[in-house]
Structure formats: structure tokens, C-alpha cells
Amino acid sequence: MINYSLSLCLSAVHSLFINCGGPETKFEGNEYEADLSPFGISNYVPGNSGKWAYSSTGVYLGNAKADYIATNQLSLDINGPDYYHTARIAPLYLNYYGLCMLNGNYKVKLHFAEIAFSDDQSYCNLGKRVFDVSIQVSKSSKQCYIFFVSPKILLIFCIWFSNNTSSKGHIFITVQLQGFKYLKDFNIAKEAGGVGKGITREFNVNVTESTLEIHLSWAGKGTNAIPIIGVYGPLISAITVTPSK
């Protein structure tokens, strides 16, 4: 878990609105920040505002050039907010980090819409996406400090402490990340009642060390070659984080 002092932040954050994989958009009076970076393979990418970042891990099996942003290429009839028309995807792990958060209780809303599969009678409607979602707000043995070099560049300096040594001059470090798994074997289309339909899952979390981490991970289940090779893994359309009332 990334952990750092609020004194190192440009400003404290009490809410987040991210249009995952899409441009800047507005909904219900809130401005959702754009998340258009094409990077996916083992990358840590900060948002333009410095309030958040994402990391993506893995290469799509059989399709190393697959995109890490999903769009409505199948012309699905999508109702609801504009953020359901795009999504960020990853083959293995997709993590979002809320940085410089004020400690306290928050309402986390994760918005999903399956837009990679069709709703017609073709083979494209046979795809099935299954993944897990955890939220990490616990302590770990790793401590990181984030320095804002510029609005788009962050310098991350991490230090570890350990008393476990087996030989002089060598320190063996164990980093334990603890998070609660809120969704297991989550299938967007199944839960929403079909493809192209938006669904929101809401959770109450307590931030105690200025960082909120949202982990999405492929469960190794479902299809991985429909409608094309390399369509699987976690997908998310948008993230809304606001203080609990």
C-alpha cells in the first residue's frame, strides 16, 4: 500500500471522479477526469490532476498488441451516463489509487458496463468476463513518499524496514497487502442483465493513511478469445469517491 504524509501533497483530496478509459465528462454536476493513457503493460500512470493514478499489469494471451481501453465498437445501445461508453481494461491486474486523501469514511462507487460483447445472435454474444474486486485501506510494511515534480510527473521514494536477516548485509523484506474482497467472480453482463447496461456497486470504506487503493484482478475464469483473442480481464467504466454523510 502506498503510504505518505499529506504534508507532501499539493492539496488534500476529499473526492474523486474518474472516467476510466474515457475523456472528461460531467454527470450530476460532477466533473469526471479524463483517463486516456494508452499504457497498459506493467505501467504506473498518474492522472493529470495528481489526485489519483492507475497501474496495469499483464499481456493479453495471444494478442500482445491488444488495447487497454475499451470502446463501444459493437454499436451497443447504451443508456445512462457517457462514462459507460468507454472503459479501462487489463489482462491481469488493474489498480486505481486515490492519493492525498483526507482520512475518514468514504462512499466508493464503481461503475461498470460490458461493452466488449454483443447482444445479437452472433458468436460475439458468447463472451463472458469474470473478475474480482478488492479495496485496500490497510497497513503494509512498505512506506512510500510521493513528491510532485510537476503536475504530470510524480517521484515515488519507498523505504522498508525489517528485522529479518539471514546473513550480514542482506535484508529480506516481506510486504503484506491486506484488502477486503468486495466482489468475487463478478460478471458485469450477468449482474446488469445484459451487455451495454450500466451497473454500480457501492461500498463504504475508511481511509486511515491518506491512500485508497482499488484492486481489480482477473479470476482466470470466463472466455478469453471472444469476439477476438485477448478479450478478458477486469473492466471498469468510472469511479466515484465521496465523503460518507
mmCIF file of C-alpha atoms in Angstrom:
data_model
loop_
_atom_site.group_PDB
_atom_site.id
_atom_site.type_symbol
_atom_site.label_atom_id
_atom_site.label_comp_id
_atom_site.label_asym_id
_atom_site.label_seq_id
_atom_site.Cartn_x
_atom_site.Cartn_y
_atom_site.Cartn_z
ATOM 1 C CA MET A 1 0.000 0.000 0.000
ATOM 2 C CA ILE A 2 1.306 3.468 -0.867
ATOM 3 C CA ASN A 3 1.578 5.493 2.311
ATOM 4 C CA TYR A 4 2.806 9.060 2.646
ATOM 5 C CA SER A 5 2.284 12.264 4.579
ATOM 6 C CA LEU A 6 -0.344 14.797 3.477
ATOM 7 C CA SER A 7 2.288 17.470 4.005
ATOM 8 C CA LEU A 8 3.917 16.287 0.769
ATOM 9 C CA CYS A 9 0.749 16.812 -1.266
ATOM 10 C CA LEU A 10 -0.185 19.897 -3.236
ATOM 11 C CA SER A 11 -3.620 19.747 -1.608
ATOM 12 C CA ALA A 12 -5.732 17.301 0.351
ATOM 13 C CA VAL A 13 -8.359 15.326 -1.589
ATOM 14 C CA HIS A 14 -11.846 14.542 -0.311
ATOM 15 C CA SER A 15 -13.474 13.267 -3.522
ATOM 16 C CA LEU A 16 -12.564 11.567 -6.797
ATOM 17 C CA PHE A 17 -14.362 11.372 -10.130
ATOM 18 C CA ILE A 18 -12.602 9.328 -12.831
ATOM 19 C CA ASN A 19 -13.905 8.402 -16.298
ATOM 20 C CA CYS A 20 -11.860 5.233 -16.701
ATOM 21 C CA GLY A 21 -10.629 4.903 -20.281
ATOM 22 C CA GLY A 22 -12.602 7.932 -21.439
ATOM 23 C CA PRO A 23 -12.484 11.724 -21.887
ATOM 24 C CA GLU A 24 -13.516 14.370 -19.399
ATOM 25 C CA THR A 25 -17.263 14.319 -18.856
ATOM 26 C CA LYS A 26 -19.923 15.640 -16.481
ATOM 27 C CA PHE A 27 -22.674 13.800 -14.656
ATOM 28 C CA GLU A 28 -24.974 15.022 -11.900
ATOM 29 C CA GLY A 29 -22.927 18.195 -11.541
ATOM 30 C CA ASN A 30 -19.612 16.365 -11.057
ATOM 31 C CA GLU A 31 -16.678 16.611 -13.460
ATOM 32 C CA TYR A 32 -15.151 13.218 -14.186
ATOM 33 C CA GLU A 33 -11.472 13.466 -15.077
ATOM 34 C CA ALA A 34 -10.194 12.017 -18.333
ATOM 35 C CA ASP A 35 -8.257 8.746 -18.203
ATOM 36 C CA LEU A 36 -6.980 8.314 -21.744
ATOM 37 C CA SER A 37 -3.464 6.935 -21.321
ATOM 38 C CA PRO A 38 -2.912 4.002 -23.713
ATOM 39 C CA PHE A 39 -0.286 2.403 -21.485
ATOM 40 C CA GLY A 40 -1.035 -0.995 -20.035
ATOM 41 C CA ILE A 41 1.869 -3.419 -19.705
ATOM 42 C CA SER A 42 3.366 -3.025 -16.206
ATOM 43 C CA ASN A 43 2.829 0.716 -16.001
ATOM 44 C CA TYR A 44 2.106 3.187 -13.203
ATOM 45 C CA VAL A 45 0.355 6.233 -14.662
ATOM 46 C CA PRO A 46 -0.661 9.302 -12.603
ATOM 47 C CA GLY A 47 -3.745 11.318 -13.504
ATOM 48 C CA ASN A 48 -3.302 14.875 -14.759
ATOM 49 C CA SER A 49 -4.610 16.380 -11.520
ATOM 50 C CA GLY A 50 -2.194 14.438 -9.294
ATOM 51 C CA LYS A 51 -5.142 13.216 -7.208
ATOM 52 C CA TRP A 52 -5.055 9.649 -8.483
ATOM 53 C CA ALA A 53 -3.116 7.138 -10.548
ATOM 54 C CA TYR A 54 -3.597 3.697 -12.032
ATOM 55 C CA SER A 55 -1.361 0.710 -12.603
ATOM 56 C CA SER A 56 -1.889 -2.112 -15.069
ATOM 57 C CA THR A 57 -0.184 -5.495 -15.236
ATOM 58 C CA GLY A 58 -0.056 -8.272 -17.791
ATOM 59 C CA VAL A 59 -0.070 -9.053 -21.504
ATOM 60 C CA TYR A 60 -3.112 -10.466 -23.288
ATOM 61 C CA LEU A 61 -2.618 -14.110 -24.218
ATOM 62 C CA GLY A 62 -2.265 -14.451 -27.979
ATOM 63 C CA ASN A 63 -2.624 -10.709 -28.601
ATOM 64 C CA ALA A 64 0.249 -8.664 -27.183
ATOM 65 C CA LYS A 65 -0.928 -5.591 -29.138
ATOM 66 C CA ALA A 66 -4.426 -5.547 -27.650
ATOM 67 C CA ASP A 67 -5.774 -2.220 -26.425
ATOM 68 C CA TYR A 68 -6.053 -1.317 -22.759
ATOM 69 C CA ILE A 69 -9.024 0.951 -23.384
ATOM 70 C CA ALA A 70 -12.387 -0.466 -24.467
ATOM 71 C CA THR A 71 -14.877 1.460 -26.613
ATOM 72 C CA ASN A 72 -18.336 0.717 -27.969
ATOM 73 C CA GLN A 73 -17.093 -0.816 -31.214
ATOM 74 C CA LEU A 74 -20.107 -3.135 -31.485
ATOM 75 C CA SER A 75 -22.545 -0.180 -31.587
ATOM 76 C CA LEU A 76 -24.428 -1.259 -28.490
ATOM 77 C CA ASP A 77 -27.441 0.795 -27.423
ATOM 78 C CA ILE A 78 -26.044 2.189 -24.174
ATOM 79 C CA ASN A 79 -28.240 4.230 -21.861
ATOM 80 C CA GLY A 80 -27.112 6.316 -18.939
ATOM 81 C CA PRO A 81 -24.044 8.491 -18.328
ATOM 82 C CA ASP A 82 -21.423 8.977 -21.044
ATOM 83 C CA TYR A 83 -18.809 7.156 -18.975
ATOM 84 C CA TYR A 84 -20.479 3.839 -19.840
ATOM 85 C CA HIS A 85 -19.340 4.229 -23.465
ATOM 86 C CA THR A 86 -15.679 3.613 -22.610
ATOM 87 C CA ALA A 87 -13.718 1.608 -20.057
ATOM 88 C CA ARG A 88 -10.229 0.732 -18.936
ATOM 89 C CA ILE A 89 -9.313 -2.941 -19.141
ATOM 90 C CA ALA A 90 -6.341 -5.097 -18.181
ATOM 91 C CA PRO A 91 -5.397 -8.761 -18.678
ATOM 92 C CA LEU A 92 -4.359 -9.495 -15.079
ATOM 93 C CA TYR A 93 -4.416 -6.654 -12.563
ATOM 94 C CA LEU A 94 -5.855 -3.150 -12.745
ATOM 95 C CA ASN A 95 -5.370 -0.898 -9.715
ATOM 96 C CA TYR A 96 -6.552 2.648 -9.064
ATOM 97 C CA TYR A 97 -5.009 4.774 -6.312
ATOM 98 C CA GLY A 98 -6.641 7.730 -4.588
ATOM 99 C CA LEU A 99 -3.725 9.904 -3.473
ATOM 100 C CA CYS A 100 -3.540 12.589 -0.785
ATOM 101 C CA MET A 101 -6.921 11.540 0.626
ATOM 102 C CA LEU A 102 -8.139 13.088 3.849
ATOM 103 C CA ASN A 103 -8.559 10.357 6.423
ATOM 104 C CA GLY A 104 -12.153 9.420 7.116
ATOM 105 C CA ASN A 105 -15.151 7.486 5.847
ATOM 106 C CA TYR A 106 -15.900 7.436 2.129
ATOM 107 C CA LYS A 107 -18.546 6.101 -0.195
ATOM 108 C CA VAL A 108 -16.881 4.339 -3.132
ATOM 109 C CA LYS A 109 -18.993 3.772 -6.239
ATOM 110 C CA LEU A 110 -17.615 1.579 -9.018
ATOM 111 C CA HIS A 111 -19.431 1.870 -12.341
ATOM 112 C CA PHE A 112 -19.404 -0.946 -14.904
ATOM 113 C CA ALA A 113 -20.889 -1.688 -18.340
ATOM 114 C CA GLU A 114 -19.879 -4.626 -20.523
ATOM 115 C CA ILE A 115 -19.143 -3.146 -23.955
ATOM 116 C CA ALA A 116 -16.810 -5.763 -25.452
ATOM 117 C CA PHE A 117 -19.512 -8.354 -26.207
ATOM 118 C CA SER A 118 -22.592 -8.076 -28.429
ATOM 119 C CA ASP A 119 -26.296 -8.560 -27.721
ATOM 120 C CA ASP A 120 -27.167 -10.122 -31.088
ATOM 121 C CA GLN A 121 -27.308 -13.733 -32.255
ATOM 122 C CA SER A 122 -23.683 -13.870 -33.416
ATOM 123 C CA TYR A 123 -20.829 -15.648 -31.634
ATOM 124 C CA CYS A 124 -19.819 -12.269 -30.147
ATOM 125 C CA ASN A 125 -22.568 -12.635 -27.547
ATOM 126 C CA LEU A 126 -20.964 -15.781 -26.118
ATOM 127 C CA GLY A 127 -18.184 -13.916 -24.306
ATOM 128 C CA LYS A 128 -18.070 -13.951 -20.515
ATOM 129 C CA ARG A 129 -15.897 -11.713 -18.326
ATOM 130 C CA VAL A 130 -15.226 -12.724 -14.713
ATOM 131 C CA PHE A 131 -13.010 -10.875 -12.222
ATOM 132 C CA ASP A 132 -12.614 -9.927 -8.548
ATOM 133 C CA VAL A 133 -12.663 -6.508 -6.864
ATOM 134 C CA SER A 134 -10.915 -5.645 -3.591
ATOM 135 C CA ILE A 135 -10.397 -2.342 -1.805
ATOM 136 C CA GLN A 136 -7.170 -1.802 0.091
ATOM 137 C CA VAL A 137 -7.006 0.586 3.008
ATOM 138 C CA SER A 138 -4.879 -1.448 5.441
ATOM 139 C CA LYS A 139 -1.318 -1.056 6.623
ATOM 140 C CA SER A 140 1.654 -2.686 4.984
ATOM 141 C CA SER A 141 5.319 -2.919 5.794
ATOM 142 C CA LYS A 142 6.183 -0.684 2.847
ATOM 143 C CA GLN A 143 6.222 3.098 3.201
ATOM 144 C CA CYS A 144 6.338 5.347 0.150
ATOM 145 C CA TYR A 145 6.669 9.095 -0.180
ATOM 146 C CA ILE A 146 5.340 10.836 -3.267
ATOM 147 C CA PHE A 147 6.916 14.073 -4.494
ATOM 148 C CA PHE A 148 5.156 16.098 -7.195
ATOM 149 C CA VAL A 149 7.898 17.049 -9.678
ATOM 150 C CA SER A 150 5.275 18.560 -11.980
ATOM 151 C CA PRO A 151 1.501 18.186 -12.372
ATOM 152 C CA LYS A 152 2.103 15.150 -14.592
ATOM 153 C CA ILE A 153 5.244 13.649 -13.023
ATOM 154 C CA LEU A 154 5.490 12.024 -9.609
ATOM 155 C CA LEU A 155 8.656 10.815 -7.925
ATOM 156 C CA ILE A 156 7.993 7.867 -5.627
ATOM 157 C CA PHE A 157 10.565 7.065 -2.964
ATOM 158 C CA CYS A 158 9.980 3.908 -0.962
ATOM 159 C CA ILE A 159 11.717 2.590 2.138
ATOM 160 C CA TRP A 160 11.256 -0.646 4.013
ATOM 161 C CA PHE A 161 12.147 -1.766 7.496
ATOM 162 C CA SER A 162 12.750 -5.363 8.505
ATOM 163 C CA ASN A 163 14.490 -7.196 11.315
ATOM 164 C CA ASN A 164 14.591 -10.479 9.396
ATOM 165 C CA THR A 165 18.166 -11.078 8.304
ATOM 166 C CA SER A 166 19.785 -14.391 7.468
ATOM 167 C CA SER A 167 23.247 -13.047 6.734
ATOM 168 C CA LYS A 168 25.189 -9.866 7.286
ATOM 169 C CA GLY A 169 24.427 -7.191 4.712
ATOM 170 C CA HIS A 170 21.266 -8.845 3.398
ATOM 171 C CA ILE A 171 17.762 -7.822 4.400
ATOM 172 C CA PHE A 172 14.828 -9.934 3.300
ATOM 173 C CA ILE A 173 11.600 -7.984 3.072
ATOM 174 C CA THR A 174 8.047 -9.243 3.244
ATOM 175 C CA VAL A 175 5.363 -6.808 2.095
ATOM 176 C CA GLN A 176 1.869 -7.828 3.108
ATOM 177 C CA LEU A 177 -1.044 -6.128 1.387
ATOM 178 C CA GLN A 178 -4.384 -6.644 3.065
ATOM 179 C CA GLY A 179 -7.639 -5.723 1.387
ATOM 180 C CA PHE A 180 -11.246 -6.781 1.601
ATOM 181 C CA LYS A 181 -12.632 -8.612 -1.431
ATOM 182 C CA TYR A 182 -15.965 -6.948 -2.090
ATOM 183 C CA LEU A 183 -16.770 -8.724 -5.367
ATOM 184 C CA LYS A 184 -15.784 -12.288 -6.222
ATOM 185 C CA ASP A 185 -16.282 -13.828 -9.671
ATOM 186 C CA PHE A 186 -18.018 -10.634 -10.755
ATOM 187 C CA ASN A 187 -19.702 -10.869 -14.166
ATOM 188 C CA ILE A 188 -20.839 -7.414 -15.343
ATOM 189 C CA ALA A 189 -23.305 -8.579 -18.002
ATOM 190 C CA LYS A 190 -24.878 -11.139 -15.701
ATOM 191 C CA GLU A 191 -25.323 -8.693 -12.821
ATOM 192 C CA ALA A 192 -26.582 -5.867 -15.070
ATOM 193 C CA GLY A 193 -28.986 -8.073 -17.013
ATOM 194 C CA GLY A 194 -27.176 -7.849 -20.342
ATOM 195 C CA VAL A 195 -24.378 -6.127 -22.246
ATOM 196 C CA GLY A 196 -24.304 -2.374 -22.703
ATOM 197 C CA LYS A 197 -26.193 -1.872 -19.448
ATOM 198 C CA GLY A 198 -24.651 0.165 -16.676
ATOM 199 C CA ILE A 199 -24.412 -1.113 -13.131
ATOM 200 C CA THR A 200 -22.966 0.465 -9.997
ATOM 201 C CA ARG A 201 -21.600 -1.249 -6.929
ATOM 202 C CA GLU A 202 -21.293 0.894 -3.797
ATOM 203 C CA PHE A 203 -19.062 0.327 -0.755
ATOM 204 C CA ASN A 204 -18.296 2.186 2.461
ATOM 205 C CA VAL A 205 -14.591 2.337 3.331
ATOM 206 C CA ASN A 206 -12.454 4.034 5.957
ATOM 207 C CA VAL A 207 -9.239 5.709 4.813
ATOM 208 C CA THR A 208 -6.699 5.963 7.623
ATOM 209 C CA GLU A 209 -3.365 6.581 5.887
ATOM 210 C CA SER A 210 -4.222 9.066 3.134
ATOM 211 C CA THR A 211 -4.425 6.442 0.379
ATOM 212 C CA LEU A 212 -7.275 4.496 -1.167
ATOM 213 C CA GLU A 213 -6.489 1.534 -3.423
ATOM 214 C CA ILE A 214 -8.997 -0.245 -5.642
ATOM 215 C CA HIS A 215 -7.811 -3.602 -6.976
ATOM 216 C CA LEU A 216 -9.417 -5.419 -9.900
ATOM 217 C CA SER A 217 -7.980 -8.810 -10.813
ATOM 218 C CA TRP A 218 -8.718 -11.461 -13.418
ATOM 219 C CA ALA A 219 -10.165 -14.556 -11.783
ATOM 220 C CA GLY A 220 -8.829 -16.875 -14.504
ATOM 221 C CA LYS A 221 -12.398 -17.682 -15.478
ATOM 222 C CA GLY A 222 -14.723 -16.937 -18.381
ATOM 223 C CA THR A 223 -13.782 -16.697 -22.057
ATOM 224 C CA ASN A 224 -10.546 -15.238 -23.449
ATOM 225 C CA ALA A 225 -10.967 -15.335 -27.238
ATOM 226 C CA ILE A 226 -14.452 -13.890 -27.962
ATOM 227 C CA PRO A 227 -15.046 -11.790 -30.030
ATOM 228 C CA ILE A 228 -11.276 -11.801 -30.677
ATOM 229 C CA ILE A 229 -8.255 -13.342 -28.976
ATOM 230 C CA GLY A 230 -7.329 -11.415 -25.854
ATOM 231 C CA VAL A 231 -10.705 -10.121 -24.653
ATOM 232 C CA TYR A 232 -10.851 -10.872 -20.929
ATOM 233 C CA GLY A 233 -9.735 -9.483 -17.591
ATOM 234 C CA PRO A 234 -11.102 -6.711 -15.370
ATOM 235 C CA LEU A 235 -13.038 -3.795 -16.868
ATOM 236 C CA ILE A 236 -14.268 -0.606 -15.209
ATOM 237 C CA SER A 237 -16.118 2.391 -16.652
ATOM 238 C CA ALA A 238 -15.860 5.015 -13.911
ATOM 239 C CA ILE A 239 -15.051 5.617 -10.249
ATOM 240 C CA THR A 240 -16.845 7.951 -7.838
ATOM 241 C CA VAL A 241 -15.468 8.573 -4.342
ATOM 242 C CA THR A 242 -17.232 10.994 -1.989
ATOM 243 C CA PRO A 243 -17.245 11.529 1.795
ATOM 244 C CA SER A 244 -19.849 9.489 3.656
ATOM 245 C CA LYS A 245 -22.623 11.587 5.151
#
